[in-house]
Structures are given as C-alpha cells and as structure tokens.
Amino acid sequence: MTVSALSRGLWLIFIVAVIIFLTLPIALVILFSFNHSALTSFPLTGFTLDWYARLFANDSFWPALWNSTIIAVAVAVLSVATGVFAALALARMPIGRAGVLMSMLASPMMLPALSCGSSACRSVFTPLFSAIS
Amino acid sequence: MNMRSWALGLLPAGLVWVGLFVAPLAYFFAIGFWSVKARIMRPDFTIRNYIATFTDYGDVLASTLMIGLIIAIATTIVAYAFAYAIRFRTGRWGNALLLITLITLFGGYLVKIYAWKSILGRDGIINNALIGMGLINEPLTIFIYSAGGVVVTLTYFLLPFAVLPIYGSLRAIPDDLIEAARDLGASPFAAARDIVLPLCERGIAVAFLLTFLISVGDYVTPRFVGGGAAMMGHFIETQFSFGFNWPMGSAMSFTLMAVSLLIFIVIRKLLERAVRP
C-alpha cells in the first residue's frame, strides 16, 4: 500500500467516526421513540406510535408547544432584525473598528453558560439560549 | 446616506448588548463585594467572598478547569481535523459533511444530554451490550455519573460549535497559496503545518475559547451525567438558589471567569508560538 492510499484510508476512518459520533445519539433518540419498551436498550421490542399518542394526549403538551413557538418566533424576528441593522452598519465601517465592535457584540456568546450561573443571566439568557439550541 | 446615519444601525444591537449583557454583569460584579446577613444581602465592600471562593471551593475550581481544559483540547483537535477534512480532503462531499455538522447544532441541548444518558447510563446501551456479550454481570456506573460522562457529552455538544469557526478560517485560505508552497517543493505535510495552520490560528483560538468557557460554566450536563457535583457551575447555581447568597455566587462566577480568561490568554500565547512557521 502506498503512503497516499494509507493516508486516504485513515482520513476516511476518521471522517466516518466523527459522523457516527455526531449523528448516532440523535438517531438513537428518534429510534427509541418508536420502540415498545420504556427502557432505552437493545434489542428493540417492537414498533409503536404509542409514545407519540401519549404525548399528544398530554394536556400540558400543547400549551407548552405554543409557548415555545411564540418565544422562538419572537426571538428569531428580534435577533435577525437587530443583527441585520448592525451588520449593515458594520459593513460600512473601517474594517479594524468593525472587527472590534463585532467581537464586543459577540462576547455574550462566549459566556452564556458561565453567566447563566448568575441569576440575572439565568432569567435573561437561558430562555434565549435554549430557544436557539 | 453618509457614514453617520449608517452607524445608527448599531443602536438596537448596542442597546441589547448594554442592557442585557453589560449592565447585569456590572451589577453582579458589584454584588460580589456585598455581604449577607440572615439571608439578606446588604451593600458592603468586602473581599471575603473572593477569599472564601478559594478557601472553600479551591479544589472544585481546579477540577472544573481541568475538566474544561480536557474538553476544550479534545474538541478543538477533533474539530480542526474534521474542518481540515471538509476543506481539503473531501472535495464535493465537503458540503454534505458541513451540512451534517450544522444539522446536529439544531438538536436541543437537553435532548443531547438524554441521548448520552441512554447510551452511558446504568440501563444504557453500553451496559446492556456488555451484559449481553457476557463480559460483565452487573451494570457498570463508570460511564455515567463521572467526569468521563461530562467530557464525552460536552465534547459531543460542543464539536459543531468548534468546527464552524475553524472551517471559516480554513475557507479563507486561498488554494493558490497552498499550490504555490507545493510548487516550491513543500511536502503536503509541510504545507499543512507552515501555511494552513498559522493562517487559521485565530479560528482555532475562537473554537478553543468557546468550548473552554462553555464547558467550564456549564451546570446542567454535570447534573445529568456527572453525578451532580464536582463542577463549579453547580455550586454557583446553588448559591443563587438554595444558598440565598448572591454575593458569594457572584464572586465565584467572576473568579471562574477571570481564571478561565487568564488560562485562555496563556494558551493563546503558547498556540501562537507553536504554530509559527
């Protein structure tokens, strides 16, 4: 085997491994949502839509979904509008000054979980953050 | 329109930044010097909270920073290699890989934690598989409720966050530059080390800072897969809730923030020196 074939093989193994690492956990959650047993373990015990039926029948599910939707839409509209105005302004500034201002405006991104330790940010940032993620 | 009226566009973002970020942070920084008597905090100027942070929580602080460093280093290295593969090694498949990375960003934070709980947990997939193969009789609890569980879960959560800034700076490197280096006789490895790596140092630094600060400040993941305690965020949160000691919580937050930034500055300097061709 040549060196380049070996390196291509190693890259392929690495890429496949990362993709499995990134997607498998979420795929498992989806898979087990159709599984009969309440336990998340193999072997699968049979296909069911029962969990979804129970979720939709749950009285607190629909208001919660509605609240999430309102918050998500409001956050998206407000942040995109604010962001567009800021980006238009930054694009017309000297590049150095724009860079500094942009790092300043982006700084809350660096500290969400950190500042969420403090209660003000727990009331202000956590709802924003979980709506995004 | 002239420059000045365009600058007004920054006003909404600026107001949000000052009102929702700088002001609360400044308020909590001030509170960090206040004192608490009978669960009521009163204005004061004492550094007792900061001293107590180091005397009472020094070991937690150290282990938190240690776990954060492990997560940040692991995530940044994997993210760099993956971003490098997307940019240089996969051709037209690169966009598909990028799309997969972006899609996993949309998965909810708690869903991801529960996913890992179902993999690593007592009744989880790994334990059941090991029992099924007859390798162990009793479920092992070393996968979950340990620092290892936190490292795996947060690395998984933060990997897309780290890939994007690194990929962004890799994409800004023109192909001609690498071709020029190769034409002048540089081996592929030398070109990667002397051209690519120094030019995306900024992206690597951003990825590292993001993953380090988020993992050091996290208090939800340790609670679900880390057996609750052992990380600073958990104790900070307790001060604000059951502890009724906001000044102590503030002092702990700002200590953690300051020490983390200090560590980042040192690592950034080391990184700059290491990648210089």
Coordinates of N, CA and C in Angstrom, one line a residue, chain B residues 78-255:
Chain B
V78 N -10.2 17.5 17.5 CA -11.1 16.8 16.6 C -11.7 17.7 15.6
A79 N -12.2 18.9 16.1 CA -12.8 19.9 15.2 C -11.9 20.4 14.1
Y80 N -10.6 20.6 14.5 CA -9.6 21.0 13.5 C -9.4 20.0 12.4
A81 N -9.3 18.7 12.8 CA -9.0 17.7 11.9 C -10.3 17.5 11.0
F82 N -11.5 17.6 11.6 CA -12.7 17.5 10.8 C -12.9 18.6 9.8
A83 N -12.6 19.8 10.3 CA -12.7 21.0 9.4 C -11.7 20.9 8.3
Y84 N -10.5 20.5 8.6 CA -9.4 20.3 7.6 C -9.9 19.3 6.6
A85 N -10.5 18.2 7.0 CA -11.0 17.2 6.1 C -12.1 17.8 5.2
I86 N -13.0 18.6 5.8 CA -14.1 19.2 5.0 C -13.5 20.1 3.9
R87 N -12.5 20.9 4.3 CA -11.9 21.9 3.4 C -11.0 21.3 2.3
F88 N -10.2 20.3 2.7 CA -9.1 19.9 1.8 C -9.2 18.5 1.3
R89 N -9.9 17.6 2.1 CA -9.8 16.2 1.8 C -11.0 15.5 1.2
T90 N -12.2 16.2 1.1 CA -13.4 15.5 0.7 C -14.0 16.1 -0.5
G91 N -13.4 17.1 -1.1 CA -13.9 17.6 -2.4 C -15.3 18.0 -2.3
R92 N -16.2 17.5 -3.2 CA -17.6 18.0 -3.2 C -18.4 17.4 -2.1
W93 N -17.9 16.3 -1.4 CA -18.6 15.8 -0.3 C -18.5 16.7 1.0
G94 N -17.5 17.7 0.9 CA -17.3 18.6 2.0 C -18.6 19.3 2.4
N95 N -19.4 19.7 1.4 CA -20.6 20.5 1.8 C -21.6 19.6 2.5
A96 N -21.7 18.3 2.1 CA -22.5 17.4 2.8 C -22.1 17.2 4.3
L97 N -20.8 17.1 4.5 CA -20.3 16.9 5.9 C -20.6 18.2 6.7
L98 N -20.4 19.4 6.0 CA -20.7 20.6 6.7 C -22.2 20.7 7.1
L99 N -23.1 20.2 6.2 CA -24.5 20.2 6.4 C -24.8 19.3 7.7
I100 N -24.2 18.1 7.7 CA -24.4 17.2 8.9 C -24.0 17.9 10.2
T101 N -22.9 18.6 10.1 CA -22.4 19.3 11.3 C -23.4 20.4 11.7
L102 N -23.9 21.1 10.7 CA -24.9 22.2 11.0 C -26.2 21.6 11.6
I103 N -26.6 20.5 11.0 CA -27.9 19.9 11.5 C -27.8 19.5 12.9
T104 N -26.7 18.9 13.3 CA -26.6 18.5 14.7 C -26.6 19.7 15.7
L105 N -26.3 20.9 15.2 CA -26.4 22.1 16.0 C -27.8 22.3 16.5
F106 N -28.8 21.9 15.6 CA -30.2 22.2 15.9 C -30.8 21.2 16.9
G107 N -30.2 20.1 17.2 CA -30.7 19.2 18.2 C -30.7 19.9 19.6
G108 N -31.7 19.8 20.3 CA -31.8 20.5 21.6 C -30.7 20.0 22.6
Y109 N -30.3 20.9 23.4 CA -29.3 20.7 24.4 C -29.7 19.5 25.4
L110 N -30.9 19.6 25.9 CA -31.4 18.5 26.8 C -31.6 17.2 26.1
V111 N -32.0 17.3 24.9 CA -32.2 16.0 24.1 C -30.9 15.3 24.0
K112 N -29.8 16.1 23.7 CA -28.5 15.5 23.6 C -28.0 14.9 24.9
I113 N -28.3 15.6 26.0 CA -27.9 15.0 27.3 C -28.6 13.7 27.5
Y114 N -29.9 13.7 27.3 CA -30.6 12.5 27.5 C -30.2 11.3 26.6
A115 N -29.8 11.7 25.3 CA -29.3 10.7 24.4 C -28.1 10.0 25.0
W116 N -27.2 10.8 25.6 CA -26.0 10.2 26.1 C -26.3 9.5 27.4
K117 N -27.3 9.9 28.1 CA -27.7 9.2 29.3 C -28.2 7.8 28.9
S118 N -28.9 7.7 27.8 CA -29.4 6.4 27.4 C -28.3 5.6 26.8
I119 N -27.2 6.2 26.4 CA -26.1 5.4 25.9 C -25.2 4.9 27.1
L120 N -24.9 5.9 28.0 CA -23.9 5.6 29.0 C -24.5 5.1 30.3
G121 N -25.8 5.3 30.5 CA -26.4 5.0 31.8 C -26.4 3.6 32.3
R122 N -26.9 3.4 33.5 CA -26.9 2.1 34.2 C -27.7 1.1 33.3
D123 N -28.8 1.5 32.8 CA -29.6 0.7 31.9 C -29.3 1.0 30.4
G124 N -28.2 1.7 30.2 CA -27.9 2.2 28.9 C -27.4 1.1 27.9
I125 N -27.2 1.6 26.7 CA -26.9 0.7 25.6 C -25.5 0.0 25.8
I126 N -24.5 0.8 26.3 CA -23.2 0.2 26.5 C -23.3 -0.9 27.5
N127 N -23.9 -0.7 28.7 CA -24.1 -1.7 29.7 C -24.8 -2.9 29.3
N128 N -25.9 -2.6 28.5 CA -26.7 -3.8 28.1 C -26.0 -4.6 27.1
A129 N -25.2 -3.9 26.2 CA -24.4 -4.6 25.2 C -23.3 -5.5 25.9
L130 N -22.7 -4.9 27.0 CA -21.6 -5.7 27.7 C -22.2 -6.9 28.4
I131 N -23.4 -6.7 29.0 CA -24.0 -7.8 29.7 C -24.5 -8.8 28.7
G132 N -25.0 -8.4 27.6 CA -25.5 -9.3 26.5 C -24.3 -10.1 26.0
M133 N -23.1 -9.6 25.9 CA -22.0 -10.3 25.5 C -21.3 -11.2 26.6
G134 N -21.9 -11.0 27.8 CA -21.4 -11.8 28.9 C -20.1 -11.4 29.4
L135 N -19.7 -10.1 29.1 CA -18.4 -9.6 29.6 C -18.5 -9.2 31.1
I136 N -19.7 -8.7 31.5 CA -19.9 -8.2 32.9 C -21.3 -8.8 33.3
N137 N -21.4 -8.9 34.6 CA -22.7 -9.4 35.2 C -23.6 -8.3 35.7
E138 N -22.9 -7.3 36.3 CA -23.6 -6.1 36.9 C -23.4 -4.9 36.0
P139 N -24.4 -4.0 35.8 CA -24.2 -2.8 35.1 C -23.0 -2.0 35.7
L140 N -22.2 -1.4 34.9 CA -21.1 -0.5 35.4 C -21.6 0.9 35.4
T141 N -21.2 1.6 36.4 CA -21.6 3.0 36.6 C -20.4 4.0 36.3
I142 N -19.3 3.4 35.7 CA -18.2 4.3 35.5 C -18.4 5.2 34.3
F143 N -19.3 4.8 33.4 CA -19.5 5.6 32.1 C -20.2 6.9 32.5
I144 N -21.2 6.7 33.4 CA -22.0 7.9 33.7 C -21.7 8.3 35.1
Y145 N -22.2 9.5 35.5 CA -22.0 10.0 36.8 C -20.5 10.1 37.2
S146 N -19.7 10.5 36.1 CA -18.3 10.6 36.4 C -17.8 11.8 35.5
A147 N -16.6 12.2 35.7 CA -16.1 13.2 34.8 C -16.0 12.8 33.4
G148 N -15.8 11.5 33.2 CA -15.8 10.9 31.8 C -17.1 11.2 31.1
G149 N -18.2 11.0 31.8 CA -19.5 11.2 31.2 C -19.7 12.7 30.8
V150 N -19.2 13.6 31.6 CA -19.3 15.0 31.3 C -18.4 15.3 30.1
V151 N -17.2 14.8 30.1 CA -16.3 15.1 28.9 C -16.9 14.6 27.6
V152 N -17.4 13.4 27.6 CA -18.0 12.8 26.4 C -19.2 13.7 25.9
T153 N -20.1 13.9 26.9 CA -21.3 14.6 26.5 C -21.1 16.1 26.0
L154 N -20.2 16.8 26.7 CA -19.9 18.2 26.3 C -19.1 18.2 25.0
T155 N -18.2 17.3 24.9 CA -17.4 17.2 23.6 C -18.4 17.1 22.4
Y156 N -19.3 16.1 22.6 CA -20.3 15.9 21.6 C -21.1 17.2 21.3
F157 N -21.6 17.9 22.4 CA -22.4 19.1 22.3 C -21.6 20.2 21.6
L158 N -20.3 20.3 21.9 CA -19.6 21.5 21.5 C -18.9 21.3 20.2
L159 N -18.7 20.1 19.7 CA -18.0 19.8 18.5 C -18.5 20.7 17.3
P160 N -19.8 20.8 17.0 CA -20.2 21.7 15.9 C -19.8 23.1 16.1
F161 N -19.9 23.6 17.4 CA -19.5 25.0 17.7 C -18.1 25.2 17.4
A162 N -17.2 24.2 17.5 CA -15.8 24.4 17.3 C -15.4 24.2 15.8
V163 N -16.2 23.3 15.1 CA -15.9 23.1 13.7 C -16.1 24.4 12.9
L164 N -17.2 25.1 13.2 CA -17.6 26.2 12.3 C -16.5 27.4 12.3
P165 N -16.0 27.9 13.4 CA -15.0 29.0 13.3 C -13.8 28.5 12.6
I166 N -13.3 27.2 12.9 CA -12.1 26.7 12.3 C -12.3 26.6 10.8
Y167 N -13.5 26.0 10.4 CA -13.8 25.9 9.0 C -13.8 27.2 8.3
G168 N -14.4 28.2 9.0 CA -14.5 29.6 8.4 C -13.1 30.1 8.1
S169 N -12.1 29.9 9.0 CA -10.8 30.5 8.7 C -10.0 29.6 7.7
L170 N -10.4 28.3 7.7 CA -9.7 27.5 6.7 C -10.2 27.8 5.3
R171 N -11.5 28.2 5.2 CA -12.0 28.5 3.9 C -11.5 29.8 3.3
A172 N -11.0 30.7 4.2 CA -10.5 32.0 3.8 C -9.1 31.8 3.2
I173 N -8.5 30.6 3.4 CA -7.1 30.4 2.8 C -7.2 30.1 1.4
P174 N -6.7 30.9 0.5 CA -6.8 30.7 -1.0 C -6.0 29.4 -1.4
D175 N -6.6 28.7 -2.3 CA -5.9 27.5 -2.8 C -4.5 27.8 -3.4
D176 N -4.4 29.0 -4.1 CA -3.2 29.3 -4.8 C -2.0 29.3 -3.8
L177 N -2.3 29.7 -2.6 CA -1.2 29.8 -1.6 C -0.6 28.5 -1.3
I178 N -1.5 27.5 -1.2 CA -1.0 26.1 -0.9 C -0.3 25.5 -2.1
E179 N -0.9 25.8 -3.3 CA -0.3 25.3 -4.6 C 1.1 25.9 -4.7
A180 N 1.2 27.2 -4.4 CA 2.5 27.9 -4.5 C 3.5 27.2 -3.6
A181 N 3.1 26.9 -2.4 CA 4.0 26.2 -1.5 C 4.4 24.8 -2.0
R182 N 3.4 24.1 -2.6 CA 3.7 22.8 -3.1 C 4.6 22.9 -4.4
D183 N 4.4 23.9 -5.2 CA 5.2 24.1 -6.4 C 6.7 24.4 -6.0
L184 N 6.8 25.1 -4.8 CA 8.2 25.4 -4.4 C 8.8 24.3 -3.6
G185 N 8.1 23.1 -3.6 CA 8.8 21.9 -3.1 C 8.4 21.5 -1.7
A186 N 7.3 22.2 -1.1 CA 6.9 21.8 0.2 C 6.1 20.5 0.1
S187 N 6.3 19.6 1.1 CA 5.6 18.3 1.1 C 4.1 18.7 1.6
P188 N 3.1 17.8 1.3 CA 1.8 18.1 1.7 C 1.7 18.4 3.3
F189 N 2.5 17.7 4.0 CA 2.5 17.9 5.5 C 3.1 19.2 5.8
A190 N 4.2 19.6 5.1 CA 4.9 20.9 5.4 C 4.0 22.0 5.1
A191 N 3.2 21.9 3.9 CA 2.3 22.9 3.6 C 1.2 23.1 4.6
A192 N 0.7 21.9 5.1 CA -0.4 22.0 6.1 C 0.2 22.6 7.4
R193 N 1.4 22.3 7.7 CA 2.0 22.8 9.0 C 2.4 24.3 8.9
D194 N 3.0 24.7 7.8 CA 3.6 26.0 7.7 C 2.7 27.0 7.0
I195 N 1.7 26.6 6.3 CA 0.8 27.6 5.6 C -0.5 27.6 6.3
V196 N -1.2 26.4 6.3 CA -2.6 26.3 6.7 C -2.7 26.6 8.2
L197 N -1.9 25.9 9.0 CA -2.0 26.0 10.5 C -1.8 27.4 11.0
P198 N -0.8 28.2 10.6 CA -0.6 29.5 11.1 C -1.8 30.5 10.7
L199 N -2.3 30.2 9.4 CA -3.3 31.1 8.9 C -4.7 30.9 9.6
C200 N -4.9 29.7 10.2 CA -6.2 29.6 10.9 C -6.0 29.6 12.4
E201 N -4.9 30.2 12.9 CA -4.7 30.2 14.3 C -5.9 30.9 15.0
R202 N -6.4 32.0 14.4 CA -7.5 32.7 15.0 C -8.7 31.9 15.2
G203 N -9.1 31.1 14.1 CA -10.2 30.2 14.2 C -10.1 29.2 15.3
I204 N -8.9 28.6 15.4 CA -8.6 27.6 16.4 C -8.8 28.3 17.8
A205 N -8.2 29.5 18.0 CA -8.3 30.2 19.3 C -9.8 30.4 19.6
V206 N -10.6 30.9 18.6 CA -12.0 31.1 18.9 C -12.7 29.8 19.3
A207 N -12.4 28.7 18.6 CA -13.1 27.5 18.9 C -12.7 27.0 20.3
F208 N -11.4 27.2 20.7 CA -10.9 26.8 22.0 C -11.6 27.6 23.1
L209 N -11.6 28.9 22.9 CA -12.2 29.8 23.9 C -13.7 29.5 24.1
L210 N -14.4 29.3 23.0 CA -15.8 29.0 23.1 C -16.1 27.7 23.8
T211 N -15.4 26.6 23.5 CA -15.6 25.3 24.1 C -15.1 25.3 25.5
F212 N -14.0 26.0 25.8 CA -13.5 26.1 27.2 C -14.4 26.8 28.1
L213 N -14.9 28.0 27.7 CA -15.7 28.8 28.6 C -17.1 28.1 28.8
I214 N -17.7 27.6 27.7 CA -19.0 27.0 27.9 C -18.9 25.7 28.7
S215 N -17.9 24.9 28.6 CA -17.8 23.7 29.4 C -17.5 24.0 30.9
V216 N -16.6 25.0 31.1 CA -16.3 25.4 32.4 C -17.5 26.0 33.2
G217 N -18.4 26.7 32.5 CA -19.5 27.3 33.1 C -20.7 26.5 33.2
D218 N -20.7 25.3 32.5 CA -21.9 24.5 32.4 C -22.3 23.9 33.8
Y219 N -23.6 23.9 34.1 CA -24.0 23.2 35.3 C -25.2 22.2 35.0
V220 N -25.6 22.1 33.8 CA -26.7 21.2 33.5 C -26.2 19.8 33.2
T221 N -25.2 19.8 32.3 CA -24.6 18.5 32.0 C -24.0 17.7 33.2
P222 N -23.2 18.4 34.1 CA -22.7 17.7 35.2 C -23.9 17.1 36.1
R223 N -25.0 17.8 36.1 CA -26.1 17.3 37.0 C -26.7 16.0 36.4
F224 N -26.8 16.0 35.1 CA -27.5 14.8 34.5 C -26.5 13.6 34.3
V225 N -25.3 13.9 33.8 CA -24.4 12.7 33.6 C -23.1 12.8 34.4
G226 N -23.0 13.8 35.3 CA -21.8 13.8 36.0 C -21.9 13.6 37.5
G227 N -23.1 13.0 37.9 CA -23.3 12.7 39.3 C -23.5 14.0 40.1
G228 N -23.9 15.1 39.5 CA -24.3 16.3 40.2 C -23.2 17.2 40.5
A229 N -22.3 16.9 41.4 CA -21.4 17.8 42.0 C -20.1 18.0 41.2
A230 N -19.1 18.4 41.8 CA -17.7 18.3 41.3 C -17.4 19.4 40.2
M231 N -18.4 20.2 39.8 CA -18.1 21.3 38.9 C -18.6 22.6 39.4
M232 N -17.9 23.6 39.2 CA -18.1 24.9 39.8 C -19.5 25.5 39.5
G233 N -20.0 25.3 38.3 CA -21.3 25.8 37.9 C -22.4 25.4 38.9
H234 N -22.3 24.1 39.3 CA -23.3 23.5 40.2 C -23.3 24.3 41.5
F235 N -22.2 24.6 42.0 CA -22.1 25.3 43.3 C -22.5 26.8 43.2
I236 N -22.2 27.4 42.1 CA -22.6 28.7 41.8 C -24.1 28.8 41.8
E237 N -24.7 27.9 41.1 CA -26.1 27.9 40.9 C -26.8 27.7 42.3
T238 N -26.2 26.8 43.1 CA -26.7 26.6 44.5 C -26.7 27.9 45.3
Q239 N -25.6 28.7 45.2 CA -25.6 29.9 45.9 C -26.7 30.9 45.6
F240 N -27.1 30.8 44.3 CA -28.2 31.7 43.8 C -29.5 31.2 44.2
S241 N -29.7 29.9 44.3 CA -31.0 29.3 44.6 C -31.1 29.0 46.1
F242 N -30.7 27.8 46.6 CA -31.0 27.4 47.9 C -30.1 28.2 48.9
G243 N -28.9 28.6 48.4 CA -28.0 29.2 49.3 C -28.3 30.6 49.8
F244 N -29.2 31.3 49.0 CA -29.6 32.7 49.3 C -28.3 33.6 49.5
N245 N -27.3 33.3 48.7 CA -26.1 34.1 48.9 C -25.6 34.6 47.5
W246 N -26.3 35.5 47.0 CA -25.9 36.1 45.7 C -24.5 36.7 45.7
P247 N -24.1 37.4 46.7 CA -22.7 37.9 46.7 C -21.7 36.8 46.5
M248 N -21.8 35.7 47.2 CA -20.9 34.6 47.1 C -21.0 34.0 45.7
G249 N -22.2 33.8 45.2 CA -22.3 33.3 43.8 C -21.7 34.2 42.8
S250 N -21.8 35.5 43.0 CA -21.2 36.5 42.0 C -19.7 36.4 42.1
A251 N -19.2 36.3 43.3 CA -17.7 36.3 43.5 C -17.2 35.0 42.8
M252 N -17.9 33.9 43.0 CA -17.5 32.6 42.4 C -17.5 32.7 40.9
S253 N -18.6 33.3 40.4 CA -18.7 33.4 38.9 C -17.6 34.2 38.3
F254 N -17.3 35.4 39.0 CA -16.2 36.3 38.4 C -14.8 35.7 38.6
T255 N -14.6 34.9 39.7 CA -13.4 34.2 39.8 C -13.2 33.2 38.7

